[in-house]
Amino acid sequence: MSEFNDKIIGGRGSKIYNFIVPKILNSFYKKVLKDISLSSCHGMILDVGSGPGTLAISMAKANRDSKVYGIDISDDMITIAQRNAQKEGITENIQFIKADIANLPFDDKTFDLIVSTFSLHHWGRVPEAVKECYRVLRKDGMLCIYDFSRVDYAKPGKEFRKSASTLFGKDSEFKTIKFGFIPMVLKYSVKK
């Protein structure tokens, strides 16, 4: 993890992030929940780069039949996410694990849905991360990545498009969606 990322998602930065993110992105997370049609997903869900767990907790609350895993590279974020889940009374169908997206601690074909919001720009090894997502995604599973549209023109976005198109084929969907104060959000959506 870079020194910049350490400051943002570790130590004091994680506490500030936990305070700010739910307030700023709550309505965006509601849009994501609607977009991914969570009500039709009754299986295993992975939230990559879950940070303070806001989206993972929302997914676990919205569908109690699912098992939701949130992963993050930061010990501090995992601790905060676990605490937030306990505060919300969501402990049965959710688990937070420290993990690197490029080396996931899950068996092949584990997840029906993998979601990531605003973490792609932090991924250091994008091709490896995409391969890992492909490996742990079940047949007919869906991978949805949401990030700032500027990421698409930077190295992470280009690497993601190339890797996803290679592994997932022509059904890869890349579209820009507008959302509130965030000028543009790019949604990468691929189905296995």
Tab-separated table of C-alpha atoms in Angstrom:
chain	number	residue	atom	x	y	z
A	1	MET	CA	0.000	0.000	0.000
A	2	SER	CA	1.330	3.444	-0.842
A	3	GLU	CA	2.097	6.052	1.800
A	4	PHE	CA	-0.870	8.092	0.528
A	5	ASN	CA	-3.225	5.116	0.873
A	6	ASP	CA	-1.842	4.375	4.351
A	7	LYS	CA	-2.764	7.891	5.470
A	8	ILE	CA	-6.243	7.735	3.929
A	9	ILE	CA	-7.314	4.268	5.056
A	10	GLY	CA	-5.162	3.658	8.099
A	11	GLY	CA	-4.971	5.098	11.597
A	12	ARG	CA	-6.611	8.473	12.076
A	13	GLY	CA	-7.522	8.643	8.382
A	14	SER	CA	-9.789	5.606	8.775
A	15	LYS	CA	-11.735	7.303	11.568
A	16	ILE	CA	-12.214	10.435	9.472
A	17	TYR	CA	-13.183	8.308	6.458
A	18	ASN	CA	-15.730	6.432	8.593
A	19	PHE	CA	-17.252	9.716	9.748
A	20	ILE	CA	-17.469	11.322	6.306
A	21	VAL	CA	-18.207	8.513	3.824
A	22	PRO	CA	-21.605	7.350	5.116
A	23	LYS	CA	-22.876	10.932	5.139
A	24	ILE	CA	-21.643	11.724	1.652
A	25	LEU	CA	-22.270	8.423	-0.127
A	26	ASN	CA	-25.410	7.086	1.553
A	27	SER	CA	-27.692	8.030	-1.345
A	28	PHE	CA	-25.136	6.675	-3.829
A	29	TYR	CA	-25.099	3.337	-2.005
A	30	LYS	CA	-28.907	3.247	-2.270
A	31	LYS	CA	-28.548	3.712	-6.013
A	32	VAL	CA	-25.980	0.897	-6.157
A	33	LEU	CA	-28.323	-1.425	-4.234
A	34	LYS	CA	-31.075	-0.699	-6.735
A	35	ASP	CA	-28.702	-1.007	-9.701
A	36	ILE	CA	-27.414	-4.446	-8.722
A	37	SER	CA	-30.932	-5.766	-8.035
A	38	LEU	CA	-29.883	-7.100	-4.674
A	39	SER	CA	-33.334	-8.484	-3.996
A	40	SER	CA	-32.744	-11.140	-6.657
A	41	CYS	CA	-29.396	-12.217	-5.188
A	42	HIS	CA	-29.800	-14.861	-2.498
A	43	GLY	CA	-26.261	-16.106	-2.308
A	44	MET	CA	-22.740	-15.110	-1.507
A	45	ILE	CA	-21.777	-11.455	-1.931
A	46	LEU	CA	-18.312	-9.879	-1.761
A	47	ASP	CA	-17.742	-6.160	-1.177
A	48	VAL	CA	-14.184	-5.327	-2.262
A	49	GLY	CA	-12.521	-2.397	-0.520
A	50	SER	CA	-15.372	-2.239	1.963
A	51	GLY	CA	-13.782	0.466	4.110
A	52	PRO	CA	-16.060	1.181	7.089
A	53	GLY	CA	-18.544	-1.403	5.801
A	54	THR	CA	-21.336	0.979	4.840
A	55	LEU	CA	-22.317	-0.777	1.598
A	56	ALA	CA	-21.693	-4.306	2.923
A	57	ILE	CA	-23.915	-3.624	5.940
A	58	SER	CA	-26.635	-2.199	3.678
A	59	MET	CA	-26.462	-5.313	1.483
A	60	ALA	CA	-26.651	-7.619	4.512
A	61	LYS	CA	-29.651	-5.701	5.878
A	62	ALA	CA	-31.439	-5.665	2.512
A	63	ASN	CA	-31.119	-9.398	2.013
A	64	ARG	CA	-30.852	-11.483	5.157
A	65	ASP	CA	-30.768	-14.683	3.059
A	66	SER	CA	-27.380	-13.699	1.640
A	67	LYS	CA	-23.965	-14.039	3.222
A	68	VAL	CA	-21.956	-10.841	2.748
A	69	TYR	CA	-18.191	-10.614	3.025
A	70	GLY	CA	-16.406	-7.279	3.126
A	71	ILE	CA	-12.681	-7.174	2.480
A	72	ASP	CA	-10.239	-4.348	2.972
A	73	ILE	CA	-6.455	-4.097	3.089
A	74	SER	CA	-6.541	-1.943	6.232
A	75	ASP	CA	-6.715	-3.461	9.721
A	76	ASP	CA	-8.220	-0.205	10.981
A	77	MET	CA	-11.015	-0.281	8.402
A	78	ILE	CA	-11.831	-3.907	9.244
A	79	THR	CA	-12.090	-3.027	12.942
A	80	ILE	CA	-14.335	-0.053	12.176
A	81	ALA	CA	-16.513	-2.106	9.793
A	82	GLN	CA	-16.989	-4.831	12.418
A	83	ARG	CA	-17.922	-2.212	14.997
A	84	ASN	CA	-20.364	-0.563	12.572
A	85	ALA	CA	-22.041	-3.912	11.822
A	86	GLN	CA	-22.462	-4.579	15.545
A	87	LYS	CA	-23.971	-1.104	16.057
A	88	GLU	CA	-26.473	-1.863	13.274
A	89	GLY	CA	-27.279	-5.273	14.781
A	90	ILE	CA	-26.022	-7.055	11.666
A	91	THR	CA	-23.754	-9.914	12.670
A	92	GLU	CA	-25.437	-13.108	11.432
A	93	ASN	CA	-24.903	-12.772	7.691
A	94	ILE	CA	-21.859	-10.516	7.428
A	95	GLN	CA	-18.139	-10.926	7.950
A	96	PHE	CA	-15.214	-8.549	7.442
A	97	ILE	CA	-11.790	-9.903	6.543
A	98	LYS	CA	-8.439	-8.244	5.941
A	99	ALA	CA	-7.487	-9.270	2.425
A	100	ASP	CA	-5.786	-8.081	-0.730
A	101	ILE	CA	-7.949	-8.076	-3.867
A	102	ALA	CA	-5.024	-9.574	-5.810
A	103	ASN	CA	-4.843	-12.572	-3.442
A	104	LEU	CA	-8.329	-13.428	-2.185
A	105	PRO	CA	-8.680	-15.972	0.660
A	106	PHE	CA	-11.707	-17.701	-0.894
A	107	ASP	CA	-12.268	-20.904	-2.838
A	108	ASP	CA	-12.958	-20.900	-6.563
A	109	LYS	CA	-16.527	-20.081	-7.581
A	110	THR	CA	-17.623	-18.822	-4.156
A	111	PHE	CA	-19.548	-15.626	-4.968
A	112	ASP	CA	-22.709	-14.797	-6.884
A	113	LEU	CA	-21.997	-11.069	-6.778
A	114	ILE	CA	-18.837	-9.013	-6.327
A	115	VAL	CA	-19.220	-5.260	-5.825
A	116	SER	CA	-16.640	-2.536	-5.378
A	117	THR	CA	-17.293	1.164	-4.896
A	118	PHE	CA	-14.525	3.730	-5.175
A	119	SER	CA	-11.650	1.329	-4.555
A	120	LEU	CA	-10.421	0.508	-8.085
A	121	HIS	CA	-8.178	3.574	-8.041
A	122	HIS	CA	-6.393	2.063	-5.009
A	123	TRP	CA	-5.753	-1.345	-6.603
A	124	GLY	CA	-2.046	-1.801	-7.151
A	125	ARG	CA	-2.147	-4.943	-9.298
A	126	VAL	CA	-5.259	-4.627	-11.441
A	127	PRO	CA	-4.748	-7.625	-13.792
A	128	GLU	CA	-4.151	-9.933	-10.816
A	129	ALA	CA	-7.180	-8.473	-9.027
A	130	VAL	CA	-9.436	-9.092	-12.034
A	131	LYS	CA	-8.159	-12.678	-12.308
A	132	GLU	CA	-8.962	-13.201	-8.638
A	133	CYS	CA	-12.465	-11.805	-9.074
A	134	TYR	CA	-12.969	-14.122	-12.044
A	135	ARG	CA	-11.663	-17.084	-10.036
A	136	VAL	CA	-13.982	-16.593	-7.053
A	137	LEU	CA	-17.060	-15.655	-9.109
A	138	ARG	CA	-19.583	-18.411	-9.811
A	139	LYS	CA	-20.944	-19.136	-13.288
A	140	ASP	CA	-23.594	-16.521	-14.084
A	141	GLY	CA	-22.183	-14.356	-11.269
A	142	MET	CA	-21.866	-10.588	-11.654
A	143	LEU	CA	-18.934	-8.260	-11.007
A	144	CYS	CA	-19.859	-4.572	-10.628
A	145	ILE	CA	-17.179	-1.947	-10.108
A	146	TYR	CA	-18.076	1.709	-9.496
A	147	ASP	CA	-15.399	4.386	-9.471
A	148	PHE	CA	-14.749	7.958	-10.525
A	149	SER	CA	-14.866	8.289	-14.307
A	150	ARG	CA	-11.387	9.811	-14.381
A	151	VAL	CA	-10.062	6.407	-13.290
A	152	ASP	CA	-11.084	5.033	-16.683
A	153	TYR	CA	-8.482	7.189	-18.381
A	154	ALA	CA	-5.799	6.388	-15.845
A	155	LYS	CA	-3.820	3.183	-15.526
A	156	PRO	CA	-6.278	1.300	-13.235
A	157	GLY	CA	-9.232	1.832	-15.573
A	158	LYS	CA	-7.342	0.850	-18.714
A	159	GLU	CA	-5.916	-2.245	-17.034
A	160	PHE	CA	-9.342	-3.207	-15.719
A	161	ARG	CA	-10.991	-2.895	-19.135
A	162	LYS	CA	-8.275	-4.959	-20.808
A	163	SER	CA	-8.234	-7.688	-18.150
A	164	ALA	CA	-12.029	-7.880	-17.819
A	165	SER	CA	-12.560	-8.053	-21.575
A	166	THR	CA	-9.967	-10.825	-21.857
A	167	LEU	CA	-11.406	-12.951	-19.041
A	168	PHE	CA	-15.113	-12.200	-19.237
A	169	GLY	CA	-15.411	-11.699	-22.988
A	170	LYS	CA	-17.601	-9.444	-25.061
A	171	ASP	CA	-20.368	-9.174	-22.466
A	172	SER	CA	-18.315	-6.688	-20.475
A	173	GLU	CA	-20.247	-3.459	-20.022
A	174	PHE	CA	-18.582	-0.150	-19.327
A	175	LYS	CA	-20.861	2.831	-18.911
A	176	THR	CA	-20.695	6.229	-17.320
A	177	ILE	CA	-23.518	7.167	-14.999
A	178	LYS	CA	-24.184	10.573	-13.503
A	179	PHE	CA	-24.713	10.849	-9.812
A	180	GLY	CA	-25.369	13.950	-7.741
A	181	PHE	CA	-22.341	15.917	-6.685
A	182	ILE	CA	-19.968	13.305	-8.098
A	183	PRO	CA	-19.634	14.510	-11.697
A	184	MET	CA	-19.385	11.095	-13.275
A	185	VAL	CA	-19.219	7.586	-11.945
A	186	LEU	CA	-18.053	4.817	-14.210
A	187	LYS	CA	-19.700	1.447	-13.808
A	188	TYR	CA	-17.866	-1.615	-15.021
A	189	SER	CA	-20.217	-4.569	-15.138
A	190	VAL	CA	-19.304	-8.061	-16.274
A	191	LYS	CA	-21.095	-11.373	-16.068
A	192	LYS	CA	-19.319	-14.707	-15.956
